[in-house]
C-alpha cells in the first residue's frame, strides 16, 4: 500500500502586470508557480494581498506545494478545523499536533442515542428494540474504532494538527449494549413492539435525544422485519405536500376536523417529533438545528387538522392573496381502511395532488380516503410511463389484491414489453397528464387480478 499524499486546491495571486522582466526560476519549481517580476527602482504603494485576484491552478499533490514553501503543510480532518482548534494551533505554533473532540464521525450522535435509550429504560421496556439499537451501535463503534486506528495523520509534505478523539462511551452503557448485541431478535415479538415504539417516539419533543434514539431503533428494527412482517413495517404514514386545486381535494379538506385553539397552541409551543416530520422532510437533528428549519416551519402553520383516521394535516399560511391552499399531510402507507365497494371511485384532481377513494356511505355522506402507498412514494402521477405512475399502479394493485408482495416482480412485470398487456397500466399511462383521473373500483380490482394472473400464472 503506497503512502497517502492528499491533493489540494491550488490558487495563484494574479497582481496587475508590469513591463519589468520576470525572474528565472529553477527547473524543479512546478509550472503553476508564476515567477515574480523584477521590482522597479521606485516602488509604488504596497498592494493589499486581500484585494489581488487569484487564479485556480488545479489539484497538485500537497508535497509539491510543501517543496515550494519549504515546510510541511497543516491538513485538517473534515470537521476538525473549528475556531477553537484554529486558535489552539496558532498558540502552539507550526508543527504542533493535538487531540480534539470528535466532530467528524457518526459516533457522537450514536453515543448520545444509545445513552439516552439506556437512561430511559429501553432495555426493560422494549427489549427487541434495544437489541436492534445496541447491535447497530456496537457495529458502528467497531467500524469507527477501526478507521481511527488506521487513519494516517502524517505524510510527505503534510501533517494533521488536530486528530479526532477515539470513540468512547460510558462503561455501563457499553456493557449493556454489548450484552444485548449478542442476542437474537425474535421477529414476532419484535413486530408486537413496533407500534408501541412508534407511539412512544411520536410524542417526544422534536429535539429530544431519546426521540432520536427511538427513531433510529425503528429504522433498524424495520429492516429486520421487512421480509417477514411487511404488514407491520408499512402500517404507518409517509408525508406529502399537496395543493388544494380541485373538487376531490377540496371535499377531503372540508372533511377534516380543525384542532381547538388551545391544543394547537400547546403543540406549536412544544412541538413533538410527529409534528416535526409532518412539517419538515428532514429528520437529521443537527441539520434542523443549524438551519432553523423548525422555527420557520412552525411560523408557517395556519391551522392543524385531524382526518377521520386520526392522521394529522397542517395547512400553511398563504404568502399572497392569490395563492392557493397548501397542505402537509400524513399519508397512509399500508392497506385501505375501507371497505371499498363497487360504488367506490378512485379519483385525483391533478398529478401530484393526491389520489383518493370516494365511497358513498349508508347515511348519504361521502367517505373520502387517501389511497395508501404500498411502501413506495405516494406522490402519484399519471399520463406517462414513469416512476410516479408506477407508484400509483403498485398502490392500486396492493389495495385491490389485499396482500403484501415483493414490489420488484411487479416492477419487472411493468418493464416487460412496457406493460402492454396490462389494462390498468394502460389506463394510468393514457390518462390526461394535465387533468383528473376517475376509475371505478370494480375496474381496478378486475384489472389487478388479471395482471396478477398474467404475472404468476395463477
CSV table of C-alpha atoms in Angstrom, one decimal:
chain,number,residue,atom,x,y,z
A,1,UNK,CA,0.0,0.0,0.0
A,2,UNK,CA,1.5,3.3,-1.1
A,3,UNK,CA,2.0,6.4,1.1
A,4,UNK,CA,-1.1,8.7,1.2
A,5,UNK,CA,-0.4,12.1,-0.4
A,6,UNK,CA,-3.5,14.3,-0.5
A,7,UNK,CA,-4.1,16.9,-3.2
A,8,UNK,CA,-5.0,20.5,-2.6
A,9,UNK,CA,-6.8,23.2,-4.5
A,10,UNK,CA,-4.0,25.5,-5.7
A,11,UNK,CA,-4.5,29.2,-6.4
A,12,UNK,CA,-2.0,31.8,-7.5
A,13,UNK,CA,-2.1,35.5,-6.8
A,14,UNK,CA,-2.5,37.4,-10.0
A,15,UNK,CA,-1.5,41.0,-9.4
A,16,UNK,CA,-1.5,43.7,-12.1
A,17,UNK,CA,1.1,43.0,-14.8
A,18,UNK,CA,4.0,45.3,-15.4
A,19,UNK,CA,6.6,45.6,-18.1
A,20,UNK,CA,9.5,44.5,-15.9
A,21,UNK,CA,11.4,41.4,-16.7
A,22,UNK,CA,10.4,38.1,-14.9
A,23,UNK,CA,12.9,36.4,-12.7
A,24,UNK,CA,14.1,33.0,-13.8
A,25,UNK,CA,13.0,30.1,-11.5
A,26,UNK,CA,14.8,26.7,-11.1
A,27,UNK,CA,13.5,23.9,-13.3
A,28,UNK,CA,12.2,21.9,-10.3
A,29,UNK,CA,9.7,24.6,-9.4
A,30,UNK,CA,6.2,23.5,-10.6
A,31,UNK,CA,4.8,25.2,-13.7
A,32,UNK,CA,1.8,26.7,-11.9
A,33,UNK,CA,4.1,28.9,-9.8
A,34,UNK,CA,4.3,32.2,-11.5
A,35,UNK,CA,7.8,33.9,-11.3
A,36,UNK,CA,7.6,37.3,-9.6
A,37,UNK,CA,8.7,40.3,-11.6
A,38,UNK,CA,11.8,42.3,-11.1
A,39,UNK,CA,11.0,45.1,-8.6
A,40,UNK,CA,11.2,48.6,-10.1
A,41,UNK,CA,13.8,51.0,-8.7
A,42,UNK,CA,11.0,53.3,-7.5
A,43,UNK,CA,8.3,51.1,-5.9
A,44,UNK,CA,4.8,52.3,-5.8
A,45,UNK,CA,2.3,51.9,-3.0
A,46,UNK,CA,2.2,48.4,-1.5
A,47,UNK,CA,-0.6,46.1,-2.9
A,48,UNK,CA,-3.0,44.8,-0.3
A,49,UNK,CA,-2.9,41.0,-0.9
A,50,UNK,CA,-6.5,40.6,0.0
A,51,UNK,CA,-7.5,42.7,-3.0
A,52,UNK,CA,-5.4,40.8,-5.5
A,53,UNK,CA,-7.3,38.4,-7.8
A,54,UNK,CA,-6.5,34.7,-7.7
A,55,UNK,CA,-6.3,32.2,-10.5
A,56,UNK,CA,-7.1,28.5,-9.9
A,57,UNK,CA,-4.3,26.0,-10.9
A,58,UNK,CA,-5.9,22.6,-10.4
A,59,UNK,CA,-5.2,20.0,-7.7
A,60,UNK,CA,-1.5,19.4,-7.3
A,61,UNK,CA,-0.3,17.0,-4.6
A,62,UNK,CA,0.4,18.7,-1.3
A,63,UNK,CA,4.1,17.6,-1.3
A,64,UNK,CA,4.6,19.7,-4.4
A,65,UNK,CA,3.3,22.8,-2.6
A,66,UNK,CA,5.4,21.9,0.5
A,67,UNK,CA,8.6,21.9,-1.5
A,68,UNK,CA,7.8,25.4,-2.8
A,69,UNK,CA,7.1,26.9,0.6
A,70,UNK,CA,9.8,25.0,2.3
A,71,UNK,CA,7.9,23.3,5.1
A,72,UNK,CA,5.1,20.7,5.7
A,73,UNK,CA,1.6,22.0,5.4
A,74,UNK,CA,-1.2,21.5,8.0
A,75,UNK,CA,-4.0,19.4,6.6
A,76,UNK,CA,-7.2,19.2,8.7
A,77,UNK,CA,-9.5,16.2,9.0
A,78,UNK,CA,-13.1,17.1,8.0
A,79,UNK,CA,-14.8,18.9,10.8
A,80,UNK,CA,-11.7,19.4,13.0
A,81,UNK,CA,-10.8,22.9,11.8
A,82,UNK,CA,-13.1,24.6,14.3
A,83,UNK,CA,-12.4,28.2,15.6
A,84,UNK,CA,-11.3,26.7,18.9
A,85,UNK,CA,-8.9,24.3,17.2
A,86,UNK,CA,-7.5,27.0,15.0
A,87,UNK,CA,-6.8,29.2,18.0
A,88,UNK,CA,-5.1,26.3,19.7
A,89,UNK,CA,-3.0,25.7,16.6
A,90,UNK,CA,-2.0,29.3,16.4
A,91,UNK,CA,-1.0,29.3,20.1
A,92,UNK,CA,1.0,26.1,19.9
A,93,UNK,CA,2.7,27.0,16.7
A,94,UNK,CA,3.5,25.3,13.4
A,95,UNK,CA,4.1,21.6,13.7
A,96,UNK,CA,2.1,21.1,16.8
A,97,UNK,CA,-0.4,18.2,17.0
A,98,UNK,CA,-3.2,17.7,19.5
A,99,UNK,CA,-6.5,15.7,20.0
A,100,UNK,CA,-9.8,17.4,19.7
A,101,UNK,CA,-13.4,16.2,20.4
A,102,UNK,CA,-14.8,14.1,17.6
A,103,UNK,CA,-16.9,16.3,15.3
A,104,UNK,CA,-16.1,14.2,12.2
A,105,UNK,CA,-17.6,10.8,12.6
A,106,UNK,CA,-21.1,9.5,13.4
A,107,UNK,CA,-20.0,8.3,16.8
A,108,UNK,CA,-21.1,11.3,19.0
A,109,UNK,CA,-24.7,11.1,17.7
A,110,UNK,CA,-24.6,7.3,18.1
A,111,UNK,CA,-23.3,7.5,21.6
A,112,UNK,CA,-25.9,10.2,22.6
A,113,UNK,CA,-28.7,8.0,21.2
A,114,UNK,CA,-27.7,4.7,23.0
A,115,UNK,CA,-27.1,6.6,26.2
A,116,UNK,CA,-30.5,8.3,26.1
A,117,UNK,CA,-32.2,4.9,25.4
A,118,UNK,CA,-30.4,3.3,28.3
A,119,UNK,CA,-31.3,6.1,30.7
A,120,UNK,CA,-35.0,5.8,29.6
A,121,UNK,CA,-35.0,2.1,30.5
A,122,UNK,CA,-35.4,0.9,26.9
A,123,UNK,CA,-33.7,-2.5,27.8
A,124,UNK,CA,-36.6,-3.3,30.1
A,125,UNK,CA,-39.4,-1.7,28.2
A,126,UNK,CA,-38.6,-2.5,24.6
A,127,UNK,CA,-36.2,-5.5,24.7
A,128,UNK,CA,-36.1,-6.2,21.0
A,129,UNK,CA,-35.9,-2.5,20.1
A,130,UNK,CA,-32.9,-2.3,22.5
A,131,UNK,CA,-31.3,-5.3,20.8
A,132,UNK,CA,-31.7,-3.7,17.4
A,133,UNK,CA,-30.3,-0.4,18.5
A,134,UNK,CA,-27.5,-2.0,20.5
A,135,UNK,CA,-26.4,-4.2,17.6
A,136,UNK,CA,-26.3,-1.3,15.3
A,137,UNK,CA,-24.4,0.9,17.8
A,138,UNK,CA,-21.8,-1.8,18.5
A,139,UNK,CA,-21.2,-2.3,14.8
A,140,UNK,CA,-20.8,1.4,14.3
A,141,UNK,CA,-18.4,1.7,17.2
A,142,UNK,CA,-16.2,-1.1,15.8
A,143,UNK,CA,-16.1,0.4,12.4
A,144,UNK,CA,-15.2,3.9,13.6
A,145,UNK,CA,-12.6,2.5,16.1
A,146,UNK,CA,-11.0,0.5,13.2
A,147,UNK,CA,-10.9,3.5,11.0
A,148,UNK,CA,-9.5,5.7,13.8
A,149,UNK,CA,-6.6,3.2,14.3
A,150,UNK,CA,-5.9,3.1,10.5
A,151,UNK,CA,-6.2,6.9,10.0
A,152,UNK,CA,-3.0,8.5,8.6
A,153,UNK,CA,-2.1,11.7,10.4
A,154,UNK,CA,1.2,12.5,8.6
A,155,UNK,CA,2.7,12.1,5.1
A,156,UNK,CA,5.1,13.6,2.6
A,157,UNK,CA,4.7,17.3,2.8
A,158,UNK,CA,1.8,17.4,5.3
A,159,UNK,CA,0.6,16.6,8.8
A,160,UNK,CA,-2.8,16.8,10.6
A,161,UNK,CA,-2.7,19.2,13.5
A,162,UNK,CA,-5.9,18.0,15.1
A,163,UNK,CA,-6.8,14.4,15.4
A,164,UNK,CA,-10.4,13.4,16.5
A,165,UNK,CA,-10.7,11.6,19.8
A,166,UNK,CA,-11.1,7.9,19.8
A,167,UNK,CA,-14.8,6.7,20.2
A,168,UNK,CA,-15.7,6.1,23.8
A,169,UNK,CA,-18.8,5.5,25.8
A,170,UNK,CA,-19.9,5.0,29.4
A,171,UNK,CA,-18.9,1.6,30.8
A,172,UNK,CA,-22.4,0.7,32.0
A,173,UNK,CA,-24.0,1.6,28.6
A,174,UNK,CA,-21.3,-0.3,26.7
A,175,UNK,CA,-21.7,-3.4,28.8
A,176,UNK,CA,-25.4,-3.4,28.4
A,177,UNK,CA,-25.2,-2.8,24.7
A,178,UNK,CA,-22.6,-5.5,24.0
A,179,UNK,CA,-24.7,-8.0,26.0
A,180,UNK,CA,-27.8,-7.1,24.0
A,181,UNK,CA,-25.9,-7.2,20.7
A,182,UNK,CA,-25.1,-10.9,21.3
A,183,UNK,CA,-28.9,-11.8,21.5
A,184,UNK,CA,-31.2,-12.6,18.7
A,185,UNK,CA,-34.2,-10.6,17.6
A,186,UNK,CA,-37.4,-12.7,17.6
A,187,UNK,CA,-39.5,-11.4,14.6
A,188,UNK,CA,-42.9,-12.0,16.1
A,189,UNK,CA,-42.1,-10.4,19.5
A,190,UNK,CA,-40.3,-7.5,17.7
A,191,UNK,CA,-43.3,-6.9,15.5
A,192,UNK,CA,-45.5,-6.7,18.6
A,193,UNK,CA,-43.3,-3.9,20.0
A,194,UNK,CA,-43.1,-1.9,16.8
A,195,UNK,CA,-46.4,0.1,17.2
A,196,UNK,CA,-45.6,0.8,20.8
A,197,UNK,CA,-42.2,2.1,19.8
A,198,UNK,CA,-43.8,4.3,17.1
A,199,UNK,CA,-46.3,5.7,19.6
A,200,UNK,CA,-43.5,6.5,22.1
A,201,UNK,CA,-41.3,8.2,19.5
A,202,UNK,CA,-44.1,10.3,18.1
A,203,UNK,CA,-44.8,12.2,21.4
A,204,UNK,CA,-41.2,13.0,22.3
A,205,UNK,CA,-40.2,16.7,21.8
A,206,UNK,CA,-38.7,17.2,18.4
A,207,UNK,CA,-35.1,17.8,19.5
A,208,UNK,CA,-35.1,15.0,22.2
A,209,UNK,CA,-32.1,12.7,22.2
A,210,UNK,CA,-34.4,9.9,23.3
A,211,UNK,CA,-36.8,10.6,20.4
A,212,UNK,CA,-33.8,10.4,18.1
A,213,UNK,CA,-32.8,7.1,19.6
A,214,UNK,CA,-36.3,5.7,19.2
A,215,UNK,CA,-36.3,6.9,15.5
A,216,UNK,CA,-33.0,5.1,14.9
A,217,UNK,CA,-34.3,2.0,16.7
A,218,UNK,CA,-37.4,1.9,14.5
A,219,UNK,CA,-35.2,2.2,11.3
A,220,UNK,CA,-33.1,-0.7,12.3
A,221,UNK,CA,-35.9,-2.8,13.6
A,222,UNK,CA,-38.0,-2.3,10.5
A,223,UNK,CA,-35.0,-3.6,8.4
A,224,UNK,CA,-35.1,-6.8,10.4
A,225,UNK,CA,-38.9,-7.2,10.0
A,226,UNK,CA,-39.2,-6.1,6.3
A,227,UNK,CA,-39.2,-9.6,4.8
A,228,UNK,CA,-41.3,-11.5,7.4
A,229,UNK,CA,-43.7,-8.8,8.6
A,230,UNK,CA,-44.2,-6.2,5.9
A,231,UNK,CA,-47.8,-5.5,7.1
A,232,UNK,CA,-46.3,-4.3,10.4
A,233,UNK,CA,-43.4,-2.3,8.8
A,234,UNK,CA,-45.7,-0.4,6.4
A,235,UNK,CA,-48.7,0.1,8.6
A,236,UNK,CA,-47.6,3.7,9.2
A,237,UNK,CA,-47.6,7.0,7.3
A,238,UNK,CA,-45.5,8.9,4.8
A,239,UNK,CA,-45.5,12.6,4.4
A,240,UNK,CA,-46.8,14.5,1.4
A,241,UNK,CA,-47.2,18.2,0.4
A,242,UNK,CA,-50.3,18.8,-1.8
A,243,UNK,CA,-52.2,21.8,-3.1
A,244,UNK,CA,-55.9,22.1,-2.8
A,245,UNK,CA,-56.6,22.6,-6.6
A,246,UNK,CA,-59.7,20.6,-7.4
A,247,UNK,CA,-63.1,19.2,-6.2
A,248,UNK,CA,-61.7,16.0,-4.7
A,249,UNK,CA,-59.0,17.6,-2.6
A,250,UNK,CA,-61.4,20.4,-1.6
A,251,UNK,CA,-64.0,17.9,-0.4
A,252,UNK,CA,-61.4,15.9,1.5
A,253,UNK,CA,-60.1,19.2,3.1
A,254,UNK,CA,-63.6,20.1,4.1
A,255,UNK,CA,-64.0,16.8,5.9
A,256,UNK,CA,-61.0,17.4,8.2
A,257,UNK,CA,-61.5,18.3,11.9
A,258,UNK,CA,-59.7,21.5,12.9
A,259,UNK,CA,-57.8,21.4,16.2
A,260,UNK,CA,-59.1,23.5,19.1
A,261,UNK,CA,-57.0,26.7,19.5
A,262,UNK,CA,-55.6,25.7,22.9
A,263,UNK,CA,-54.4,22.3,21.6
A,264,UNK,CA,-52.8,23.8,18.6
A,265,UNK,CA,-51.0,26.5,20.7
A,266,UNK,CA,-49.7,23.7,23.0
A,267,UNK,CA,-48.4,21.6,20.2
A,268,UNK,CA,-46.8,24.5,18.4
A,269,UNK,CA,-45.3,25.8,21.6
A,270,UNK,CA,-43.6,22.4,22.4
A,271,UNK,CA,-43.6,20.6,19.0
A,272,UNK,CA,-43.4,16.8,19.0
A,273,UNK,CA,-41.4,14.7,16.7
A,274,UNK,CA,-44.6,13.8,14.9
A,275,UNK,CA,-45.2,17.4,14.1
A,276,UNK,CA,-41.5,17.8,13.1
A,277,UNK,CA,-41.9,15.1,10.4
A,278,UNK,CA,-45.2,16.5,9.2
A,279,UNK,CA,-43.8,20.0,8.6
A,280,UNK,CA,-40.3,19.0,7.5
A,281,UNK,CA,-39.0,16.3,5.3
A,282,UNK,CA,-35.7,16.5,7.3
A,283,UNK,CA,-35.2,14.2,10.3
A,284,UNK,CA,-31.5,14.9,10.9
A,285,UNK,CA,-31.4,16.9,14.1
A,286,UNK,CA,-28.1,18.7,13.5
A,287,UNK,CA,-29.4,20.0,10.2
A,288,UNK,CA,-32.7,21.0,11.7
A,289,UNK,CA,-31.0,23.0,14.4
A,290,UNK,CA,-28.2,24.5,12.3
A,291,UNK,CA,-30.6,26.0,9.7
A,292,UNK,CA,-33.5,26.8,12.0
A,293,UNK,CA,-35.8,24.6,9.9
A,294,UNK,CA,-38.4,24.0,12.7
A,295,UNK,CA,-38.6,27.7,13.7
A,296,UNK,CA,-39.5,28.7,10.1
A,297,UNK,CA,-41.9,25.7,9.6
A,298,UNK,CA,-43.8,26.5,12.9
A,299,UNK,CA,-44.2,30.1,11.8
A,300,UNK,CA,-45.8,28.9,8.6
A,301,UNK,CA,-48.6,26.9,10.1
A,302,UNK,CA,-52.1,28.4,9.7
A,303,UNK,CA,-54.1,25.5,11.1
A,304,UNK,CA,-53.8,21.9,12.2
A,305,UNK,CA,-56.4,19.2,11.5
A,306,UNK,CA,-57.1,15.6,12.1
A,307,UNK,CA,-58.6,13.3,9.4
A,308,UNK,CA,-61.2,10.6,10.1
A,309,UNK,CA,-58.5,8.0,10.7
A,310,UNK,CA,-56.7,10.2,13.2
A,311,UNK,CA,-53.9,11.3,10.9
A,312,UNK,CA,-52.5,14.9,11.1
A,313,UNK,CA,-52.7,17.6,8.4
A,314,UNK,CA,-51.1,21.0,8.5
A,315,UNK,CA,-52.5,24.0,6.5
A,316,UNK,CA,-49.8,26.6,5.6
A,317,UNK,CA,-50.2,30.3,5.6
A,318,UNK,CA,-50.7,31.9,2.2
A,319,UNK,CA,-47.9,34.2,1.0
A,320,UNK,CA,-50.1,36.3,-1.2
A,321,UNK,CA,-53.8,36.9,-1.8
A,322,UNK,CA,-53.8,34.9,-5.0
A,323,UNK,CA,-52.1,31.8,-3.5
A,324,UNK,CA,-53.9,28.5,-3.2
A,325,UNK,CA,-54.1,26.4,0.0
A,326,UNK,CA,-51.1,24.2,0.7
A,327,UNK,CA,-51.3,21.2,3.0
A,328,UNK,CA,-48.7,18.9,4.6
A,329,UNK,CA,-50.3,15.5,5.1
A,330,UNK,CA,-49.7,12.3,7.0
A,331,UNK,CA,-50.4,10.0,4.1
A,332,UNK,CA,-51.3,6.4,4.9
A,333,UNK,CA,-49.0,3.5,4.0
A,334,UNK,CA,-50.4,0.1,4.2
A,335,UNK,CA,-53.8,-1.4,3.4
A,336,UNK,CA,-57.1,0.6,3.0
A,337,UNK,CA,-59.3,1.1,5.9
A,338,UNK,CA,-62.3,0.6,3.6
A,339,UNK,CA,-64.3,-1.3,2.9
A,340,UNK,CA,-64.3,-0.1,-0.7
A,341,UNK,CA,-67.3,-1.3,-2.7
A,342,UNK,CA,-68.5,-1.5,-6.3
A,343,UNK,CA,-69.7,2.1,-5.8
A,344,UNK,CA,-66.2,3.3,-4.9
A,345,UNK,CA,-64.5,5.7,-7.3
A,346,UNK,CA,-60.7,6.2,-7.4
A,347,UNK,CA,-60.2,9.9,-8.1
A,348,UNK,CA,-57.5,12.5,-8.4
A,349,UNK,CA,-57.6,16.2,-9.5
A,350,UNK,CA,-54.1,16.7,-10.9
A,351,UNK,CA,-50.9,14.7,-10.8
A,352,UNK,CA,-49.1,15.2,-7.6
A,353,UNK,CA,-52.1,16.4,-5.6
A,354,UNK,CA,-53.2,13.1,-4.1
A,355,UNK,CA,-55.4,10.2,-5.2
A,356,UNK,CA,-58.5,9.3,-3.1
A,357,UNK,CA,-61.1,6.6,-2.8
A,358,UNK,CA,-64.7,8.1,-2.8
A,359,UNK,CA,-67.2,5.7,-1.3
A,360,UNK,CA,-70.9,6.6,-0.7
A,361,UNK,CA,-71.9,5.9,2.9
A,362,UNK,CA,-75.3,4.5,4.1
A,363,UNK,CA,-76.2,7.9,5.6
A,364,UNK,CA,-75.8,9.6,2.3
A,365,UNK,CA,-72.4,11.2,3.1
A,366,UNK,CA,-69.3,10.5,1.1
A,367,UNK,CA,-66.3,8.8,2.7
A,368,UNK,CA,-63.0,10.2,1.2
A,369,UNK,CA,-59.9,8.1,2.0
A,370,UNK,CA,-56.4,8.7,0.7
A,371,UNK,CA,-55.1,5.9,-1.5
A,372,UNK,CA,-52.5,4.2,0.8
A,373,UNK,CA,-49.0,3.8,-0.5
A,374,UNK,CA,-47.7,0.2,-0.9
A,375,UNK,CA,-44.3,1.1,0.6
A,376,UNK,CA,-43.1,3.5,-2.1
A,377,UNK,CA,-43.7,7.1,-2.8
A,378,UNK,CA,-47.2,8.5,-2.6
A,379,UNK,CA,-46.8,11.5,-4.9
A,380,UNK,CA,-48.9,9.8,-7.5
A,381,UNK,CA,-48.8,11.0,-11.1
A,382,UNK,CA,-50.3,9.7,-14.4
A,383,UNK,CA,-50.3,10.3,-18.1
A,384,UNK,CA,-46.9,8.8,-19.0
A,385,UNK,CA,-44.8,5.7,-18.2
A,386,UNK,CA,-42.6,6.7,-15.3
A,387,UNK,CA,-41.9,6.4,-11.6
A,388,UNK,CA,-45.0,8.4,-10.4
A,389,UNK,CA,-47.4,6.4,-12.5
A,390,UNK,CA,-45.6,3.2,-11.4
A,391,UNK,CA,-46.1,4.1,-7.7
A,392,UNK,CA,-49.8,4.7,-8.4
A,393,UNK,CA,-50.1,1.3,-10.2
A,394,UNK,CA,-48.4,-0.6,-7.3
A,395,UNK,CA,-50.6,1.2,-4.7
A,396,UNK,CA,-53.8,0.2,-6.6
A,397,UNK,CA,-52.6,-3.4,-7.1
A,398,UNK,CA,-51.7,-3.8,-3.4
A,399,UNK,CA,-55.1,-2.4,-2.4
A,400,UNK,CA,-57.1,-4.5,-4.8
A,401,UNK,CA,-55.3,-7.8,-4.0
A,402,UNK,CA,-55.3,-7.1,-0.3
A,403,UNK,CA,-51.9,-8.7,0.1
A,404,UNK,CA,-48.3,-7.8,0.7
A,405,UNK,CA,-46.0,-8.9,-2.1
A,406,UNK,CA,-42.5,-8.0,-3.2
A,407,UNK,CA,-42.6,-4.9,-5.3
A,408,UNK,CA,-39.8,-5.9,-7.6
A,409,UNK,CA,-41.7,-8.6,-9.6
A,410,UNK,CA,-44.4,-6.0,-10.3
A,411,UNK,CA,-41.8,-3.5,-11.5
A,412,UNK,CA,-40.4,-6.2,-13.7
A,413,UNK,CA,-43.9,-7.0,-15.0
A,414,UNK,CA,-44.4,-3.4,-15.9
A,415,UNK,CA,-41.0,-3.2,-17.6
A,416,UNK,CA,-41.7,-6.3,-19.7
A,417,UNK,CA,-43.0,-5.1,-23.0
A,418,UNK,CA,-43.7,-1.8,-21.2
A,419,UNK,CA,-46.7,-3.5,-19.5
A,420,UNK,CA,-48.6,-3.5,-22.8
A,421,UNK,CA,-50.8,-6.4,-21.7
A,422,UNK,CA,-52.0,-4.6,-18.6
A,423,UNK,CA,-55.3,-2.7,-18.8
A,424,UNK,CA,-54.6,-1.0,-15.5
A,425,UNK,CA,-51.2,0.3,-16.6
A,426,UNK,CA,-52.7,1.4,-20.0
A,427,UNK,CA,-55.4,3.3,-18.2
A,428,UNK,CA,-52.9,5.1,-16.0
A,429,UNK,CA,-50.5,5.9,-18.9
A,430,UNK,CA,-53.2,7.1,-21.2
A,431,UNK,CA,-54.8,9.5,-18.7
A,432,UNK,CA,-54.6,13.2,-19.3
A,433,UNK,CA,-51.4,14.4,-17.7
A,434,UNK,CA,-52.9,17.8,-17.1
A,435,UNK,CA,-56.3,16.6,-15.9
A,436,UNK,CA,-58.2,14.5,-13.4
A,437,UNK,CA,-58.5,10.7,-13.2
A,438,UNK,CA,-61.6,8.7,-12.4
A,439,UNK,CA,-61.6,4.9,-12.2
A,440,UNK,CA,-64.3,2.6,-10.8
A,441,UNK,CA,-63.0,0.3,-8.0
A,442,UNK,CA,-64.7,-2.6,-9.9
A,443,UNK,CA,-62.4,-2.0,-12.9
A,444,UNK,CA,-59.3,-1.6,-10.7
A,445,UNK,CA,-60.0,-4.9,-8.9
A,446,UNK,CA,-60.6,-6.7,-12.2
A,447,UNK,CA,-57.5,-5.3,-13.9
A,448,UNK,CA,-55.3,-6.0,-10.9
A,449,UNK,CA,-56.5,-9.6,-10.7
A,450,UNK,CA,-55.8,-10.1,-14.4
A,451,UNK,CA,-52.3,-8.7,-14.0
A,452,UNK,CA,-51.6,-11.0,-11.1
A,453,UNK,CA,-52.8,-14.0,-13.1
A,454,UNK,CA,-50.6,-12.9,-16.0
A,455,UNK,CA,-47.6,-12.5,-13.8
A,456,UNK,CA,-47.9,-15.6,-11.7
A,457,UNK,CA,-50.0,-18.0,-13.9
A,458,UNK,CA,-52.5,-18.4,-11.0
